[in-house]
């Protein structure tokens, strides 16, 4: 049979017909060649002849690829994918061949640098290719090529991603500028864009918290946290931000009024927040705001419910304030107000 196919192939005028005959010969050797050491060599020989006759014979390429993978002939396989990329008639076929070649180089031959070059070619042909992007992000990050990494993410932004993809890309660029390159101004520009989408994004807040703390610019930090409150998604986030504002205002800025306002904002959201009420009482005492302290104690008294010991302790504190810190006129005004 082989001899017959060979005669027909030698006499054939049509390239496609000749190629298919060589392909069938390769199939015969693969099926009936037994365990001969020359079996693989014979199969590869006729598959090569099939492709020489017709470089576009997809069946021959598929067969050859399978044989090369089985025999772990990686050099021949990457050469095959290179040839496939060169003869590809569509962009998709070329991209597929380049990706498979790069994948073999990276995973089977430990030639990551060459794989990176090929994946870069893939992006030139098909911007945004997921396989190329995933590999190059890891490769550039792992080799410290921050400039290439930023350029890669910038290319993604040029494709106008939306939603979570846009947010993730902006964050990646910001983090590369900040952590890898130490370029604070460049990073701040991208974190600012992140906050336009989500004012209280944790990564962005952490950036500003770190930078303003290093610069001891407590005013900008509290302003940033205050802006973040407006974008908070729930009461828990608001309380956490107000708590930070209160603590920074008191401990770093000695701004009692700003701290009081932040604690009051927490109490407005959660009237029974014990930590906020305790902080307010402490600040009112330090600043001698006795009327405000009375209001806080009365609020605490209401929150005590049926807890008689707690009620008694709070009432004693109220009595002591009336006795020691409020004038007769103040008491009369309070009584009038209560009436």
Tab-separated table of C-alpha atoms in Angstrom:
chain	number	residue	atom	x	y	z
A	1	UNK	CA	0.000	0.000	0.000
A	2	UNK	CA	2.801	2.358	0.930
A	3	UNK	CA	4.597	1.727	-2.343
A	4	UNK	CA	1.385	2.395	-4.275
A	5	UNK	CA	0.786	5.662	-2.431
A	6	UNK	CA	4.396	6.673	-3.052
A	7	UNK	CA	4.067	6.067	-6.806
A	8	UNK	CA	0.842	8.035	-6.919
A	9	UNK	CA	2.421	10.852	-4.899
A	10	UNK	CA	5.418	11.010	-7.243
A	11	UNK	CA	3.115	11.176	-10.248
A	12	UNK	CA	0.628	13.639	-8.700
A	13	UNK	CA	0.429	17.126	-10.196
A	14	UNK	CA	-1.862	18.614	-7.551
A	15	UNK	CA	-0.080	19.684	-4.367
A	16	UNK	CA	-3.072	18.987	-2.122
A	17	UNK	CA	-3.472	15.447	-3.507
A	18	UNK	CA	0.244	14.715	-3.087
A	19	UNK	CA	0.162	16.077	0.453
A	20	UNK	CA	-2.772	13.872	1.415
A	21	UNK	CA	-1.055	10.787	0.039
A	22	UNK	CA	2.012	11.459	2.189
A	23	UNK	CA	-0.303	12.054	5.131
A	24	UNK	CA	-1.920	8.647	4.594
A	25	UNK	CA	1.507	7.005	4.406
A	26	UNK	CA	2.427	8.625	7.730
A	27	UNK	CA	-0.806	7.271	9.186
A	28	UNK	CA	0.006	3.773	7.993
A	29	UNK	CA	3.477	3.839	9.545
A	30	UNK	CA	1.982	5.177	12.788
A	31	UNK	CA	-0.679	2.446	12.894
A	32	UNK	CA	1.242	-0.562	11.626
A	33	UNK	CA	4.840	0.352	12.309
A	34	UNK	CA	4.919	-1.679	15.492
A	35	UNK	CA	7.607	-0.852	18.007
A	36	UNK	CA	10.323	-0.206	15.478
A	37	UNK	CA	12.804	2.485	16.486
A	38	UNK	CA	12.376	3.953	13.046
A	39	UNK	CA	8.623	4.204	13.349
A	40	UNK	CA	8.558	7.773	14.670
A	41	UNK	CA	11.243	8.851	12.240
A	42	UNK	CA	9.245	7.405	9.319
A	43	UNK	CA	6.021	9.040	10.499
A	44	UNK	CA	7.746	12.420	10.898
A	45	UNK	CA	9.448	12.078	7.516
A	46	UNK	CA	6.202	11.611	5.602
A	47	UNK	CA	4.394	14.280	7.584
A	48	UNK	CA	7.181	16.694	6.635
A	49	UNK	CA	6.763	15.674	2.989
A	50	UNK	CA	3.027	16.257	3.294
A	51	UNK	CA	3.630	19.786	4.577
A	52	UNK	CA	6.279	20.517	1.967
A	53	UNK	CA	3.751	19.613	-0.713
A	54	UNK	CA	0.954	21.648	0.877
A	55	UNK	CA	1.932	24.007	3.768
A	56	UNK	CA	-1.747	24.583	4.399
A	57	UNK	CA	-2.628	20.962	5.166
A	58	UNK	CA	-4.191	21.391	8.639
A	59	UNK	CA	-4.623	17.649	9.158
A	60	UNK	CA	-0.913	17.094	8.621
A	61	UNK	CA	-0.076	19.836	11.106
A	62	UNK	CA	-2.450	18.395	13.685
A	63	UNK	CA	-1.035	14.890	13.224
A	64	UNK	CA	2.538	16.150	13.400
A	65	UNK	CA	1.865	18.165	16.524
A	66	UNK	CA	0.392	15.124	18.278
A	67	UNK	CA	3.381	12.955	17.379
A	68	UNK	CA	5.897	15.568	18.507
A	69	UNK	CA	4.130	16.031	21.845
A	70	UNK	CA	4.006	12.269	22.426
A	71	UNK	CA	7.716	11.987	21.629
A	72	UNK	CA	8.546	15.167	23.628
A	73	UNK	CA	10.401	16.687	20.711
A	74	UNK	CA	10.009	20.260	21.912
A	75	UNK	CA	12.502	21.902	19.543
A	76	UNK	CA	10.719	20.415	16.555
A	77	UNK	CA	7.365	21.396	18.041
A	78	UNK	CA	8.222	25.071	18.485
A	79	UNK	CA	9.612	25.081	14.936
A	80	UNK	CA	6.300	23.638	13.786
A	81	UNK	CA	4.326	26.384	15.527
A	82	UNK	CA	6.636	28.994	14.006
A	83	UNK	CA	5.869	27.601	10.565
A	84	UNK	CA	2.152	27.559	11.374
A	85	UNK	CA	2.306	31.226	12.368
A	86	UNK	CA	4.069	32.074	9.096
A	87	UNK	CA	1.562	30.300	6.834
A	88	UNK	CA	-1.539	31.256	8.835
A	89	UNK	CA	-4.244	32.770	6.674
A	90	UNK	CA	-6.189	34.427	9.504
A	91	UNK	CA	-5.231	36.496	12.512
A	92	UNK	CA	-6.809	33.926	14.843
A	93	UNK	CA	-4.719	31.077	13.389
A	94	UNK	CA	-1.523	33.100	13.696
A	95	UNK	CA	-2.288	34.044	17.293
A	96	UNK	CA	-3.082	30.431	18.176
A	97	UNK	CA	0.231	29.232	16.736
A	98	UNK	CA	2.237	31.942	18.504
A	99	UNK	CA	0.529	31.277	21.839
A	100	UNK	CA	1.161	27.538	21.610
A	101	UNK	CA	4.808	28.151	20.718
A	102	UNK	CA	5.267	30.523	23.645
A	103	UNK	CA	3.519	28.117	26.014
A	104	UNK	CA	5.886	25.271	25.061
A	105	UNK	CA	8.917	27.532	25.528
A	106	UNK	CA	7.734	28.628	28.966
A	107	UNK	CA	6.346	25.403	30.397
A	108	UNK	CA	8.411	22.658	28.738
A	109	UNK	CA	11.749	24.288	27.977
A	110	UNK	CA	12.174	26.890	30.721
A	111	UNK	CA	12.852	29.622	28.169
A	112	UNK	CA	10.721	32.366	29.654
A	113	UNK	CA	12.581	35.242	28.001
A	114	UNK	CA	11.836	33.896	24.535
A	115	UNK	CA	8.243	33.162	25.524
A	116	UNK	CA	7.851	36.774	26.665
A	117	UNK	CA	9.054	38.048	23.290
A	118	UNK	CA	6.531	35.873	21.483
A	119	UNK	CA	3.684	36.867	23.795
A	120	UNK	CA	4.576	40.498	23.072
A	121	UNK	CA	4.165	39.670	19.369
A	122	UNK	CA	0.773	38.172	20.180
A	123	UNK	CA	-0.346	41.469	21.718
A	124	UNK	CA	0.806	43.313	18.611
A	125	UNK	CA	-1.431	41.058	16.542
A	126	UNK	CA	-4.306	40.783	19.033
A	127	UNK	CA	-4.288	43.473	21.767
A	128	UNK	CA	-5.755	42.250	25.032
A	129	UNK	CA	-5.127	38.545	24.406
A	130	UNK	CA	-5.765	36.961	27.806
A	131	UNK	CA	-3.052	34.286	27.625
A	132	UNK	CA	-0.406	36.822	26.635
A	133	UNK	CA	-1.529	39.348	29.232
A	134	UNK	CA	-1.522	36.804	32.049
A	135	UNK	CA	1.954	35.541	31.216
A	136	UNK	CA	3.512	38.968	30.693
A	137	UNK	CA	2.073	40.399	33.906
A	138	UNK	CA	3.689	37.602	35.915
A	139	UNK	CA	6.880	37.746	33.859
A	140	UNK	CA	7.389	41.514	34.127
A	141	UNK	CA	6.518	41.517	37.827
A	142	UNK	CA	8.808	38.579	38.533
A	143	UNK	CA	11.737	40.106	36.635
A	144	UNK	CA	11.211	43.592	38.045
A	145	UNK	CA	10.445	45.161	34.670
A	146	UNK	CA	8.108	47.772	36.107
A	147	UNK	CA	8.267	50.041	33.054
A	148	UNK	CA	7.034	47.249	30.773
A	149	UNK	CA	4.419	46.303	33.357
A	150	UNK	CA	2.999	49.826	33.457
A	151	UNK	CA	2.990	49.987	29.653
A	152	UNK	CA	1.096	46.692	29.572
A	153	UNK	CA	-1.628	48.002	31.880
A	154	UNK	CA	-1.752	51.302	29.988
A	155	UNK	CA	-2.510	49.338	26.830
A	156	UNK	CA	-5.439	47.729	28.636
A	157	UNK	CA	-6.791	51.152	29.590
A	158	UNK	CA	-6.627	52.210	25.941
A	159	UNK	CA	-9.221	49.522	25.228
A	160	UNK	CA	-11.604	51.358	27.599
A	161	UNK	CA	-12.430	48.564	30.046
A	162	UNK	CA	-15.481	49.032	32.255
A	163	UNK	CA	-16.459	48.204	35.812
A	164	UNK	CA	-14.259	45.869	37.809
A	165	UNK	CA	-11.732	45.483	34.990
A	166	UNK	CA	-11.125	49.243	34.821
A	167	UNK	CA	-10.818	49.436	38.614
A	168	UNK	CA	-8.383	46.504	38.740
A	169	UNK	CA	-6.214	47.979	35.984
A	170	UNK	CA	-6.038	51.412	37.622
A	171	UNK	CA	-5.107	49.788	40.927
A	172	UNK	CA	-2.375	47.704	39.327
A	173	UNK	CA	-0.783	50.749	37.683
A	174	UNK	CA	-1.027	52.723	40.924
A	175	UNK	CA	0.538	49.924	42.953
A	176	UNK	CA	3.401	49.452	40.469
A	177	UNK	CA	4.216	53.173	40.584
A	178	UNK	CA	4.018	53.188	44.374
A	179	UNK	CA	5.530	49.903	45.498
A	180	UNK	CA	7.860	48.984	42.648
A	181	UNK	CA	9.013	52.357	41.329
A	182	UNK	CA	8.573	54.625	44.347
A	183	UNK	CA	6.925	57.260	42.169
A	184	UNK	CA	4.446	58.786	44.607
A	185	UNK	CA	3.100	61.512	42.311
A	186	UNK	CA	2.467	59.056	39.480
A	187	UNK	CA	0.789	56.629	41.883
A	188	UNK	CA	-1.370	59.373	43.391
A	189	UNK	CA	-2.766	60.226	39.955
A	190	UNK	CA	-4.077	56.703	39.505
A	191	UNK	CA	-5.304	56.332	43.084
A	192	UNK	CA	-7.242	59.546	42.519
A	193	UNK	CA	-8.945	57.903	39.528
A	194	UNK	CA	-9.729	54.886	41.694
A	195	UNK	CA	-11.400	57.123	44.273
A	196	UNK	CA	-13.518	58.771	41.590
A	197	UNK	CA	-15.037	55.339	41.060
A	198	UNK	CA	-15.068	54.308	44.736
A	199	UNK	CA	-14.180	57.056	47.200
A	200	UNK	CA	-13.482	54.690	50.084
A	201	UNK	CA	-11.597	51.945	48.236
A	202	UNK	CA	-9.381	50.236	50.870
A	203	UNK	CA	-6.224	50.200	48.722
A	204	UNK	CA	-6.538	53.876	47.862
A	205	UNK	CA	-7.224	54.840	51.474
A	206	UNK	CA	-4.229	52.798	52.583
A	207	UNK	CA	-2.061	54.716	50.104
A	208	UNK	CA	-3.199	58.121	51.372
A	209	UNK	CA	-3.050	56.965	54.988
A	210	UNK	CA	0.547	55.819	54.510
A	211	UNK	CA	1.737	58.812	52.495
A	212	UNK	CA	0.088	61.516	54.604
A	213	UNK	CA	1.285	59.812	57.786
A	214	UNK	CA	4.858	59.781	56.471
A	215	UNK	CA	4.487	63.451	55.548
A	216	UNK	CA	2.705	64.187	58.845
A	217	UNK	CA	0.030	65.959	56.825
A	218	UNK	CA	-2.815	65.116	59.187
A	219	UNK	CA	-5.155	67.736	57.736
A	220	UNK	CA	-5.072	66.140	54.279
A	221	UNK	CA	-5.511	62.720	55.848
A	222	UNK	CA	-8.648	63.750	57.744
A	223	UNK	CA	-9.991	65.510	54.637
A	224	UNK	CA	-9.455	62.354	52.600
A	225	UNK	CA	-11.158	60.208	55.225
A	226	UNK	CA	-14.060	62.667	55.399
A	227	UNK	CA	-14.501	62.439	51.621
A	228	UNK	CA	-14.443	58.665	51.924
A	229	UNK	CA	-17.358	58.760	54.379
A	230	UNK	CA	-19.585	60.120	51.610
A	231	UNK	CA	-18.834	57.054	49.514
A	232	UNK	CA	-19.258	54.535	52.330
A	233	UNK	CA	-21.553	51.667	51.407
A	234	UNK	CA	-22.945	51.016	54.881
A	235	UNK	CA	-22.995	52.262	58.470
A	236	UNK	CA	-20.129	49.989	59.518
A	237	UNK	CA	-17.803	51.605	56.990
A	238	UNK	CA	-18.906	55.084	58.055
A	239	UNK	CA	-18.306	54.321	61.728
A	240	UNK	CA	-14.810	52.966	61.017
A	241	UNK	CA	-13.888	56.075	59.034
A	242	UNK	CA	-15.335	58.488	61.621
A	243	UNK	CA	-13.452	56.623	64.354
A	244	UNK	CA	-10.171	57.094	62.468
A	245	UNK	CA	-10.926	60.784	61.898
A	246	UNK	CA	-11.646	61.241	65.600
A	247	UNK	CA	-8.461	59.495	66.715
A	248	UNK	CA	-6.201	61.343	64.239
A	249	UNK	CA	-7.811	64.687	65.067
A	250	UNK	CA	-7.195	64.264	68.788
A	251	UNK	CA	-3.848	62.450	68.903
A	252	UNK	CA	-2.070	64.024	65.913
A	253	UNK	CA	-3.709	67.434	65.486
A	254	UNK	CA	-4.835	68.225	69.049
A	255	UNK	CA	-8.077	69.303	67.421
A	256	UNK	CA	-10.648	68.470	70.072
A	257	UNK	CA	-13.564	70.014	68.189
A	258	UNK	CA	-12.964	67.943	65.056
A	259	UNK	CA	-12.591	64.816	67.191
A	260	UNK	CA	-15.831	65.583	69.032
A	261	UNK	CA	-17.673	66.069	65.731
A	262	UNK	CA	-16.470	62.683	64.477
A	263	UNK	CA	-17.487	60.855	67.679
A	264	UNK	CA	-20.872	62.602	67.577
A	265	UNK	CA	-21.346	61.410	64.008
A	266	UNK	CA	-20.803	57.844	65.216
A	267	UNK	CA	-23.321	58.271	68.050
A	268	UNK	CA	-25.840	59.637	65.560
A	269	UNK	CA	-25.497	56.423	63.547
A	270	UNK	CA	-25.223	54.093	66.563
A	271	UNK	CA	-26.628	55.787	69.708
A	272	UNK	CA	-25.458	52.936	71.965
A	273	UNK	CA	-21.851	52.770	70.735
A	274	UNK	CA	-20.047	52.478	74.053
A	275	UNK	CA	-16.608	53.487	72.753
A	276	UNK	CA	-17.947	56.635	71.084
A	277	UNK	CA	-19.933	57.664	74.153
A	278	UNK	CA	-16.922	57.098	76.413
A	279	UNK	CA	-14.655	59.115	74.098
A	280	UNK	CA	-17.171	61.958	73.949
A	281	UNK	CA	-17.490	62.091	77.724
A	282	UNK	CA	-13.718	62.182	78.098
A	283	UNK	CA	-13.355	64.999	75.571
A	284	UNK	CA	-16.200	67.001	77.130
A	285	UNK	CA	-14.518	66.757	80.519
A	286	UNK	CA	-11.128	67.804	79.115
A	287	UNK	CA	-12.656	70.779	77.320
A	288	UNK	CA	-15.073	71.528	80.206
A	289	UNK	CA	-18.144	71.295	78.012
A	290	UNK	CA	-20.459	70.442	80.887
A	291	UNK	CA	-23.775	70.908	79.110
A	292	UNK	CA	-22.632	68.702	76.271
A	293	UNK	CA	-21.401	66.146	78.816
A	294	UNK	CA	-24.821	66.163	80.442
A	295	UNK	CA	-26.450	65.474	77.090
A	296	UNK	CA	-24.086	62.545	76.527
A	297	UNK	CA	-24.819	61.157	79.984
A	298	UNK	CA	-28.552	61.441	79.425
A	299	UNK	CA	-28.139	59.571	76.145
A	300	UNK	CA	-26.151	56.937	78.006
A	301	UNK	CA	-28.867	56.786	80.667
A	302	UNK	CA	-31.482	56.016	78.010
A	303	UNK	CA	-29.255	53.316	76.572
A	304	UNK	CA	-28.855	51.690	80.015
A	305	UNK	CA	-32.433	50.400	79.831
A	306	UNK	CA	-33.377	48.382	82.940
A	307	UNK	CA	-29.793	48.111	84.195
A	308	UNK	CA	-30.372	49.758	87.603
A	309	UNK	CA	-26.718	49.800	88.794
A	310	UNK	CA	-25.671	51.526	85.550
A	311	UNK	CA	-28.535	54.019	85.868
A	312	UNK	CA	-27.513	54.881	89.420
A	313	UNK	CA	-23.876	55.423	88.426
A	314	UNK	CA	-24.847	57.706	85.541
A	315	UNK	CA	-27.288	59.697	87.703
A	316	UNK	CA	-24.601	60.221	90.327
A	317	UNK	CA	-22.295	61.575	87.663
A	318	UNK	CA	-25.053	63.920	86.458
A	319	UNK	CA	-25.659	65.164	90.008
A	320	UNK	CA	-21.936	65.801	90.473
A	321	UNK	CA	-21.799	67.909	87.315
A	322	UNK	CA	-24.788	70.002	88.409
A	323	UNK	CA	-23.226	70.442	91.827
A	324	UNK	CA	-19.639	71.173	90.878
A	325	UNK	CA	-19.626	72.735	87.449
A	326	UNK	CA	-22.896	74.466	86.632
A	327	UNK	CA	-23.922	77.841	88.001
A	328	UNK	CA	-27.413	78.595	89.300
A	329	UNK	CA	-28.224	80.403	86.060
A	330	UNK	CA	-27.130	77.353	84.084
A	331	UNK	CA	-29.341	75.124	86.208
A	332	UNK	CA	-32.327	77.476	85.716
A	333	UNK	CA	-31.807	77.486	81.966
A	334	UNK	CA	-31.627	73.718	81.930
A	335	UNK	CA	-34.760	73.425	84.003
A	336	UNK	CA	-36.570	75.886	81.766
A	337	UNK	CA	-35.451	73.917	78.736
A	338	UNK	CA	-36.683	70.674	80.263
A	339	UNK	CA	-40.018	72.299	81.188
